[in-house]
Amino acid sequence: NAGVTQTPKFRVLKTGQSMTLLCAQDMNHEYMYWYRQDPGMGLRLIHYSVGEGTTAKGEVPDGYNVSRLKKQNFLLGLESAAPSQTSVYFCASSYTPTGTSYGYTFGSGTRLTVV
Amino acid sequence: AQTVTQSQPEMSVQEAETVTLSCTYDTSESDYYLFWYKQPPSRQMILVIRQEAYKQQNATENRFSVNFQKAAKSFSLKISDSQLGDAAMYFCAYRSATVAGNQFYFGTGTSLTVIP
């Protein structure tokens, strides 16, 4: 089925460890996004990409890096995990030429716990 | 940056009754889109309904409808004939129609409980 696939779905890290979250979409979407969801704070944008080879910072980019080497993949990296990065991470993609009202297609989320 | 405010952290409704979830937003733009997303316990984000700002007519999707008041910057969601499956977290979201990147801005969510 077409959609957005996130891996892994769950992960526990120790403080200082690194990891990469993978987001893959098969809908040929140009735009991809990484959000984090925390209780009482909704979804906040970490980084986003408007096309292959491009990335940009969102609202809460500190402590994260991203790469979009292939159009279908958007990777989120944590170089040195901190307990404050304990969260649920969502990837989303969108086909958003100017003037359309398409919504996001979301992945199923990754629950990350940093101890 | 745009802000989206959901002032009701929690709401409850009796099964088969109607409930309205509130959302306000702040923007200086004239062209934008508004959305309601549902997040059940499975964590999956599901698009419920969307509204184009240039349309005066309120969007409707089966039991879900919105009351869009552009001048007041208000975008409420009405759920009619509530069902147990409607229990979820609901997020209001804003997206610019013109800004490059077109990222969404989300509210903090309203947790809806449906009472049998």
PDB file of C-alpha atoms in Angstrom:
ATOM      1  CA  ASN A   1       0.000   0.000   0.000  1.00  0.00           C
ATOM      2  CA  ALA A   2       1.237   3.474  -0.843  1.00  0.00           C
ATOM      3  CA  GLY A   3       2.142   5.605   2.107  1.00  0.00           C
ATOM      4  CA  VAL A   4       4.786   6.724   4.537  1.00  0.00           C
ATOM      5  CA  THR A   5       6.833   4.126   6.402  1.00  0.00           C
ATOM      6  CA  GLN A   6       8.834   4.938   9.509  1.00  0.00           C
ATOM      7  CA  THR A   7      11.437   2.696  11.062  1.00  0.00           C
ATOM      8  CA  PRO A   8      11.893   1.788  13.826  1.00  0.00           C
ATOM      9  CA  LYS A   9       8.549   2.028  15.642  1.00  0.00           C
ATOM     10  CA  PHE A  10      10.088   1.930  19.121  1.00  0.00           C
ATOM     11  CA  ARG A  11      13.564   2.562  20.445  1.00  0.00           C
ATOM     12  CA  VAL A  12      15.259   3.032  23.786  1.00  0.00           C
ATOM     13  CA  LEU A  13      18.572   4.880  23.821  1.00  0.00           C
ATOM     14  CA  LYS A  14      21.052   5.685  26.514  1.00  0.00           C
ATOM     15  CA  THR A  15      22.092   9.297  26.952  1.00  0.00           C
ATOM     16  CA  GLY A  16      24.871  10.119  24.521  1.00  0.00           C
ATOM     17  CA  GLN A  17      24.070   7.383  22.028  1.00  0.00           C
ATOM     18  CA  SER A  18      23.300   8.155  18.421  1.00  0.00           C
ATOM     19  CA  MET A  19      20.650   6.838  16.083  1.00  0.00           C
ATOM     20  CA  THR A  20      18.935   7.470  12.769  1.00  0.00           C
ATOM     21  CA  LEU A  21      15.219   7.374  12.085  1.00  0.00           C
ATOM     22  CA  LEU A  22      14.249   6.475   8.548  1.00  0.00           C
ATOM     23  CA  CYS A  23      11.226   7.775   6.696  1.00  0.00           C
ATOM     24  CA  ALA A  24      10.332   6.378   3.284  1.00  0.00           C
ATOM     25  CA  GLN A  25       7.457   7.406   1.011  1.00  0.00           C
ATOM     26  CA  ASP A  26       6.390   5.896  -2.289  1.00  0.00           C
ATOM     27  CA  MET A  27       4.015   8.600  -3.486  1.00  0.00           C
ATOM     28  CA  ASN A  28       6.609  10.720  -5.297  1.00  0.00           C
ATOM     29  CA  HIS A  29       5.981  13.588  -2.872  1.00  0.00           C
ATOM     30  CA  GLU A  30       8.338  16.531  -3.035  1.00  0.00           C
ATOM     31  CA  TYR A  31       7.877  17.732   0.524  1.00  0.00           C
ATOM     32  CA  MET A  32       8.828  15.774   3.620  1.00  0.00           C
ATOM     33  CA  TYR A  33       8.770  16.753   7.282  1.00  0.00           C
ATOM     34  CA  TRP A  34       9.865  15.550  10.695  1.00  0.00           C
ATOM     35  CA  TYR A  35       7.774  16.472  13.743  1.00  0.00           C
ATOM     36  CA  ARG A  36       7.988  15.610  17.392  1.00  0.00           C
ATOM     37  CA  GLN A  37       4.903  15.184  19.547  1.00  0.00           C
ATOM     38  CA  ASP A  38       5.005  15.878  23.260  1.00  0.00           C
ATOM     39  CA  PRO A  39       2.096  15.908  25.726  1.00  0.00           C
ATOM     40  CA  GLY A  40       0.380  19.286  25.869  1.00  0.00           C
ATOM     41  CA  MET A  41       2.520  20.717  23.070  1.00  0.00           C
ATOM     42  CA  GLY A  42       1.017  19.288  19.922  1.00  0.00           C
ATOM     43  CA  LEU A  43       3.296  18.567  16.983  1.00  0.00           C
ATOM     44  CA  ARG A  44       6.332  20.733  16.479  1.00  0.00           C
ATOM     45  CA  LEU A  45       8.353  20.871  13.291  1.00  0.00           C
ATOM     46  CA  ILE A  46      11.990  19.768  13.581  1.00  0.00           C
ATOM     47  CA  HIS A  47      13.242  19.891   9.994  1.00  0.00           C
ATOM     48  CA  TYR A  48      11.734  19.696   6.567  1.00  0.00           C
ATOM     49  CA  SER A  49      12.706  19.232   2.925  1.00  0.00           C
ATOM     50  CA  VAL A  50      11.181  20.703  -0.213  1.00  0.00           C
ATOM     51  CA  GLY A  51      12.998  18.344  -2.553  1.00  0.00           C
ATOM     52  CA  GLU A  52      15.854  15.923  -3.029  1.00  0.00           C
ATOM     53  CA  GLY A  53      19.081  17.335  -1.700  1.00  0.00           C
ATOM     54  CA  THR A  54      17.421  20.174   0.238  1.00  0.00           C
ATOM     55  CA  THR A  55      16.722  20.550   3.946  1.00  0.00           C
ATOM     56  CA  ALA A  56      15.625  23.389   6.196  1.00  0.00           C
ATOM     57  CA  LYS A  57      15.206  24.022   9.907  1.00  0.00           C
ATOM     58  CA  GLY A  58      11.851  24.056  11.573  1.00  0.00           C
ATOM     59  CA  GLU A  59      10.753  25.250  14.988  1.00  0.00           C
ATOM     60  CA  VAL A  60      12.864  22.909  17.160  1.00  0.00           C
ATOM     61  CA  PRO A  61      15.953  21.811  15.160  1.00  0.00           C
ATOM     62  CA  ASP A  62      18.600  21.775  17.906  1.00  0.00           C
ATOM     63  CA  GLY A  63      20.125  18.361  18.544  1.00  0.00           C
ATOM     64  CA  TYR A  64      18.905  16.903  15.254  1.00  0.00           C
ATOM     65  CA  ASN A  65      20.273  16.590  11.740  1.00  0.00           C
ATOM     66  CA  VAL A  66      18.571  15.456   8.558  1.00  0.00           C
ATOM     67  CA  SER A  67      19.422  14.324   5.060  1.00  0.00           C
ATOM     68  CA  ARG A  68      17.433  13.854   1.870  1.00  0.00           C
ATOM     69  CA  LEU A  69      19.809  12.122  -0.530  1.00  0.00           C
ATOM     70  CA  LYS A  70      16.976  10.384  -2.349  1.00  0.00           C
ATOM     71  CA  LYS A  71      13.557  11.838  -3.039  1.00  0.00           C
ATOM     72  CA  GLN A  72      11.745   9.000  -1.334  1.00  0.00           C
ATOM     73  CA  ASN A  73      13.787   8.995   1.898  1.00  0.00           C
ATOM     74  CA  PHE A  74      14.153  11.526   4.696  1.00  0.00           C
ATOM     75  CA  LEU A  75      16.485  10.621   7.550  1.00  0.00           C
ATOM     76  CA  LEU A  76      16.470  12.156  11.025  1.00  0.00           C
ATOM     77  CA  GLY A  77      19.619  11.787  13.085  1.00  0.00           C
ATOM     78  CA  LEU A  78      20.358  12.236  16.743  1.00  0.00           C
ATOM     79  CA  GLU A  79      24.107  12.527  17.229  1.00  0.00           C
ATOM     80  CA  SER A  80      24.133  12.514  21.047  1.00  0.00           C
ATOM     81  CA  ALA A  81      20.752  11.669  22.509  1.00  0.00           C
ATOM     82  CA  ALA A  82      19.478  13.537  25.557  1.00  0.00           C
ATOM     83  CA  PRO A  83      16.513  12.757  27.841  1.00  0.00           C
ATOM     84  CA  SER A  84      14.800  15.908  26.504  1.00  0.00           C
ATOM     85  CA  GLN A  85      14.575  14.142  23.148  1.00  0.00           C
ATOM     86  CA  THR A  86      12.256  11.503  24.570  1.00  0.00           C
ATOM     87  CA  SER A  87       9.207  11.926  22.362  1.00  0.00           C
ATOM     88  CA  VAL A  88       7.087  10.464  19.604  1.00  0.00           C
ATOM     89  CA  TYR A  89       8.471  11.344  16.193  1.00  0.00           C
ATOM     90  CA  PHE A  90       6.326  11.618  13.102  1.00  0.00           C
ATOM     91  CA  CYS A  91       7.366  11.819   9.520  1.00  0.00           C
ATOM     92  CA  ALA A  92       4.989  13.293   6.971  1.00  0.00           C
ATOM     93  CA  SER A  93       5.023  13.927   3.267  1.00  0.00           C
ATOM     94  CA  SER A  94       2.981  16.118   1.009  1.00  0.00           C
ATOM     95  CA  TYR A  95       2.461  16.950  -2.628  1.00  0.00           C
ATOM     96  CA  THR A  96       2.044  20.661  -2.262  1.00  0.00           C
ATOM     97  CA  PRO A  97       2.273  22.728  -5.368  1.00  0.00           C
ATOM     98  CA  THR A  98       1.170  26.214  -4.524  1.00  0.00           C
ATOM     99  CA  GLY A  99      -2.569  26.611  -4.364  1.00  0.00           C
ATOM    100  CA  THR A 100      -3.571  23.056  -3.526  1.00  0.00           C
ATOM    101  CA  SER A 101      -5.063  21.996  -0.246  1.00  0.00           C
ATOM    102  CA  TYR A 102      -3.645  18.511   0.036  1.00  0.00           C
ATOM    103  CA  GLY A 103      -2.975  17.476   3.559  1.00  0.00           C
ATOM    104  CA  TYR A 104      -0.093  15.534   4.925  1.00  0.00           C
ATOM    105  CA  THR A 105       0.326  11.773   4.738  1.00  0.00           C
ATOM    106  CA  PHE A 106       1.755  10.707   8.064  1.00  0.00           C
ATOM    107  CA  GLY A 107       3.854   7.763   9.084  1.00  0.00           C
ATOM    108  CA  SER A 108       2.793   5.738  12.099  1.00  0.00           C
ATOM    109  CA  GLY A 109       5.314   7.341  14.417  1.00  0.00           C
ATOM    110  CA  THR A 110       8.412   6.305  16.363  1.00  0.00           C
ATOM    111  CA  ARG A 111       8.353   6.279  20.138  1.00  0.00           C
ATOM    112  CA  LEU A 112      11.842   7.139  21.359  1.00  0.00           C
ATOM    113  CA  THR A 113      12.869   6.963  24.991  1.00  0.00           C
ATOM    114  CA  VAL A 114      16.234   8.306  26.111  1.00  0.00           C
ATOM    115  CA  VAL A 115      17.347   7.097  29.544  1.00  0.00           C
TER     116      VAL A 115
ATOM    117  CA  ALA B   1       5.057  32.294  12.656  1.00  0.00           C
ATOM    118  CA  GLN B   2       1.445  31.352  12.693  1.00  0.00           C
ATOM    119  CA  THR B   3      -0.077  30.109  15.930  1.00  0.00           C
ATOM    120  CA  VAL B   4      -2.956  27.709  16.403  1.00  0.00           C
ATOM    121  CA  THR B   5      -4.795  27.562  19.720  1.00  0.00           C
ATOM    122  CA  GLN B   6      -7.031  24.814  21.011  1.00  0.00           C
ATOM    123  CA  SER B   7      -8.350  25.989  24.362  1.00  0.00           C
ATOM    124  CA  GLN B   8     -10.068  22.731  25.339  1.00  0.00           C
ATOM    125  CA  PRO B   9      -7.499  20.134  26.432  1.00  0.00           C
ATOM    126  CA  GLU B  10     -10.290  17.617  27.135  1.00  0.00           C
ATOM    127  CA  MET B  11     -13.902  17.199  26.055  1.00  0.00           C
ATOM    128  CA  SER B  12     -16.489  14.503  26.559  1.00  0.00           C
ATOM    129  CA  VAL B  13     -19.724  13.652  24.792  1.00  0.00           C
ATOM    130  CA  GLN B  14     -22.469  11.102  25.201  1.00  0.00           C
ATOM    131  CA  GLU B  15     -22.746   8.584  22.423  1.00  0.00           C
ATOM    132  CA  ALA B  16     -25.155   9.798  19.674  1.00  0.00           C
ATOM    133  CA  GLU B  17     -24.895  13.403  20.876  1.00  0.00           C
ATOM    134  CA  THR B  18     -23.159  16.356  19.208  1.00  0.00           C
ATOM    135  CA  VAL B  19     -19.918  17.970  20.318  1.00  0.00           C
ATOM    136  CA  THR B  20     -17.991  20.994  19.085  1.00  0.00           C
ATOM    137  CA  LEU B  21     -14.232  21.364  19.357  1.00  0.00           C
ATOM    138  CA  SER B  22     -12.801  24.887  19.221  1.00  0.00           C
ATOM    139  CA  CYS B  23      -9.799  26.197  17.343  1.00  0.00           C
ATOM    140  CA  THR B  24      -8.517  29.705  16.774  1.00  0.00           C
ATOM    141  CA  TYR B  25      -5.506  30.788  14.788  1.00  0.00           C
ATOM    142  CA  ASP B  26      -3.433  33.868  14.232  1.00  0.00           C
ATOM    143  CA  THR B  27      -2.175  34.871  10.807  1.00  0.00           C
ATOM    144  CA  SER B  28      -1.651  37.910   8.634  1.00  0.00           C
ATOM    145  CA  GLU B  29      -2.098  35.902   5.455  1.00  0.00           C
ATOM    146  CA  SER B  30      -5.268  35.875   3.396  1.00  0.00           C
ATOM    147  CA  ASP B  31      -4.728  32.602   1.559  1.00  0.00           C
ATOM    148  CA  TYR B  32      -4.374  29.460   3.643  1.00  0.00           C
ATOM    149  CA  TYR B  33      -5.864  26.107   4.509  1.00  0.00           C
ATOM    150  CA  LEU B  34      -7.208  24.686   7.744  1.00  0.00           C
ATOM    151  CA  PHE B  35      -7.424  21.060   8.767  1.00  0.00           C
ATOM    152  CA  TRP B  36      -8.652  18.819  11.530  1.00  0.00           C
ATOM    153  CA  TYR B  37      -6.691  15.647  12.213  1.00  0.00           C
ATOM    154  CA  LYS B  38      -7.740  12.750  14.419  1.00  0.00           C
ATOM    155  CA  GLN B  39      -5.236  10.672  16.383  1.00  0.00           C
ATOM    156  CA  PRO B  40      -6.733   7.527  17.935  1.00  0.00           C
ATOM    157  CA  PRO B  41      -4.813   5.414  20.462  1.00  0.00           C
ATOM    158  CA  SER B  42      -3.107   3.669  17.539  1.00  0.00           C
ATOM    159  CA  ARG B  43      -1.157   6.937  17.139  1.00  0.00           C
ATOM    160  CA  GLN B  44      -1.911   7.159  13.421  1.00  0.00           C
ATOM    161  CA  MET B  45      -2.780  10.687  12.251  1.00  0.00           C
ATOM    162  CA  ILE B  46      -5.948  10.698  10.164  1.00  0.00           C
ATOM    163  CA  LEU B  47      -7.225  13.644   8.153  1.00  0.00           C
ATOM    164  CA  VAL B  48     -10.830  14.399   9.155  1.00  0.00           C
ATOM    165  CA  ILE B  49     -11.715  17.512   7.198  1.00  0.00           C
ATOM    166  CA  ARG B  50     -10.126  20.499   5.467  1.00  0.00           C
ATOM    167  CA  GLN B  51     -11.212  24.007   4.561  1.00  0.00           C
ATOM    168  CA  GLU B  52      -9.852  26.451   2.019  1.00  0.00           C
ATOM    169  CA  ALA B  53      -9.818  30.006   3.371  1.00  0.00           C
ATOM    170  CA  TYR B  54     -11.114  31.475   0.123  1.00  0.00           C
ATOM    171  CA  LYS B  55     -14.273  29.381   0.331  1.00  0.00           C
ATOM    172  CA  GLN B  56     -17.124  30.843   2.349  1.00  0.00           C
ATOM    173  CA  GLN B  57     -19.013  27.574   2.459  1.00  0.00           C
ATOM    174  CA  ASN B  58     -18.222  25.421   5.467  1.00  0.00           C
ATOM    175  CA  ALA B  59     -16.741  22.009   4.703  1.00  0.00           C
ATOM    176  CA  THR B  60     -18.692  18.866   5.570  1.00  0.00           C
ATOM    177  CA  GLU B  61     -17.650  15.215   5.630  1.00  0.00           C
ATOM    178  CA  ASN B  62     -20.474  12.929   6.708  1.00  0.00           C
ATOM    179  CA  ARG B  63     -20.920  13.475  10.483  1.00  0.00           C
ATOM    180  CA  PHE B  64     -18.102  16.017  10.628  1.00  0.00           C
ATOM    181  CA  SER B  65     -18.563  19.673   9.759  1.00  0.00           C
ATOM    182  CA  VAL B  66     -16.752  22.903  10.469  1.00  0.00           C
ATOM    183  CA  ASN B  67     -17.771  26.420  11.375  1.00  0.00           C
ATOM    184  CA  PHE B  68     -15.222  28.630   9.647  1.00  0.00           C
ATOM    185  CA  GLN B  69     -15.265  32.271  10.682  1.00  0.00           C
ATOM    186  CA  LYS B  70     -12.469  33.954   8.727  1.00  0.00           C
ATOM    187  CA  ALA B  71     -12.799  37.399  10.256  1.00  0.00           C
ATOM    188  CA  ALA B  72     -12.762  35.950  13.757  1.00  0.00           C
ATOM    189  CA  LYS B  73      -9.993  33.474  12.807  1.00  0.00           C
ATOM    190  CA  SER B  74     -12.013  30.639  14.221  1.00  0.00           C
ATOM    191  CA  PHE B  75     -12.310  27.079  12.911  1.00  0.00           C
ATOM    192  CA  SER B  76     -14.425  24.772  15.062  1.00  0.00           C
ATOM    193  CA  LEU B  77     -15.212  21.116  14.400  1.00  0.00           C
ATOM    194  CA  LYS B  78     -18.674  19.720  15.000  1.00  0.00           C
ATOM    195  CA  ILE B  79     -19.143  15.986  15.369  1.00  0.00           C
ATOM    196  CA  SER B  80     -22.747  14.855  15.079  1.00  0.00           C
ATOM    197  CA  ASP B  81     -24.166  11.528  16.234  1.00  0.00           C
ATOM    198  CA  SER B  82     -20.950  10.781  18.137  1.00  0.00           C
ATOM    199  CA  GLN B  83     -19.722   7.212  18.031  1.00  0.00           C
ATOM    200  CA  LEU B  84     -17.362   5.288  20.287  1.00  0.00           C
ATOM    201  CA  GLY B  85     -14.838   5.231  17.456  1.00  0.00           C
ATOM    202  CA  ASP B  86     -14.671   9.022  17.525  1.00  0.00           C
ATOM    203  CA  ALA B  87     -12.768   8.896  20.808  1.00  0.00           C
ATOM    204  CA  ALA B  88      -9.336  10.290  20.013  1.00  0.00           C
ATOM    205  CA  MET B  89      -7.062  13.299  20.202  1.00  0.00           C
ATOM    206  CA  TYR B  90      -8.063  15.954  17.686  1.00  0.00           C
ATOM    207  CA  PHE B  91      -5.600  18.450  16.265  1.00  0.00           C
ATOM    208  CA  CYS B  92      -6.387  21.631  14.416  1.00  0.00           C
ATOM    209  CA  ALA B  93      -3.787  22.638  11.835  1.00  0.00           C
ATOM    210  CA  TYR B  94      -2.974  25.631   9.629  1.00  0.00           C
ATOM    211  CA  ARG B  95      -1.048  25.685   6.383  1.00  0.00           C
ATOM    212  CA  SER B  96      -0.082  28.669   4.283  1.00  0.00           C
ATOM    213  CA  ALA B  97      -1.015  28.546   0.612  1.00  0.00           C
ATOM    214  CA  THR B  98       1.911  30.684  -0.448  1.00  0.00           C
ATOM    215  CA  VAL B  99       4.912  30.214   1.804  1.00  0.00           C
ATOM    216  CA  ALA B 100       7.600  27.906   0.450  1.00  0.00           C
ATOM    217  CA  GLY B 101       7.782  24.713   2.453  1.00  0.00           C
ATOM    218  CA  ASN B 102       4.087  24.842   3.224  1.00  0.00           C
ATOM    219  CA  GLN B 103       4.588  23.379   6.665  1.00  0.00           C
ATOM    220  CA  PHE B 104       1.651  22.807   8.955  1.00  0.00           C
ATOM    221  CA  TYR B 105       1.241  24.502  12.303  1.00  0.00           C
ATOM    222  CA  PHE B 106      -0.633  22.406  14.833  1.00  0.00           C
ATOM    223  CA  GLY B 107      -2.602  23.212  17.934  1.00  0.00           C
ATOM    224  CA  THR B 108      -1.943  21.393  21.185  1.00  0.00           C
ATOM    225  CA  GLY B 109      -4.871  19.041  20.715  1.00  0.00           C
ATOM    226  CA  THR B 110      -8.203  18.206  22.340  1.00  0.00           C
ATOM    227  CA  SER B 111      -8.739  14.780  23.847  1.00  0.00           C
ATOM    228  CA  LEU B 112     -12.285  13.618  23.131  1.00  0.00           C
ATOM    229  CA  THR B 113     -13.947  10.967  25.260  1.00  0.00           C
ATOM    230  CA  VAL B 114     -17.163   9.332  24.079  1.00  0.00           C
ATOM    231  CA  ILE B 115     -19.361   8.043  26.900  1.00  0.00           C
ATOM    232  CA  PRO B 116     -21.500   4.996  26.085  1.00  0.00           C
TER     233      PRO B 116
END
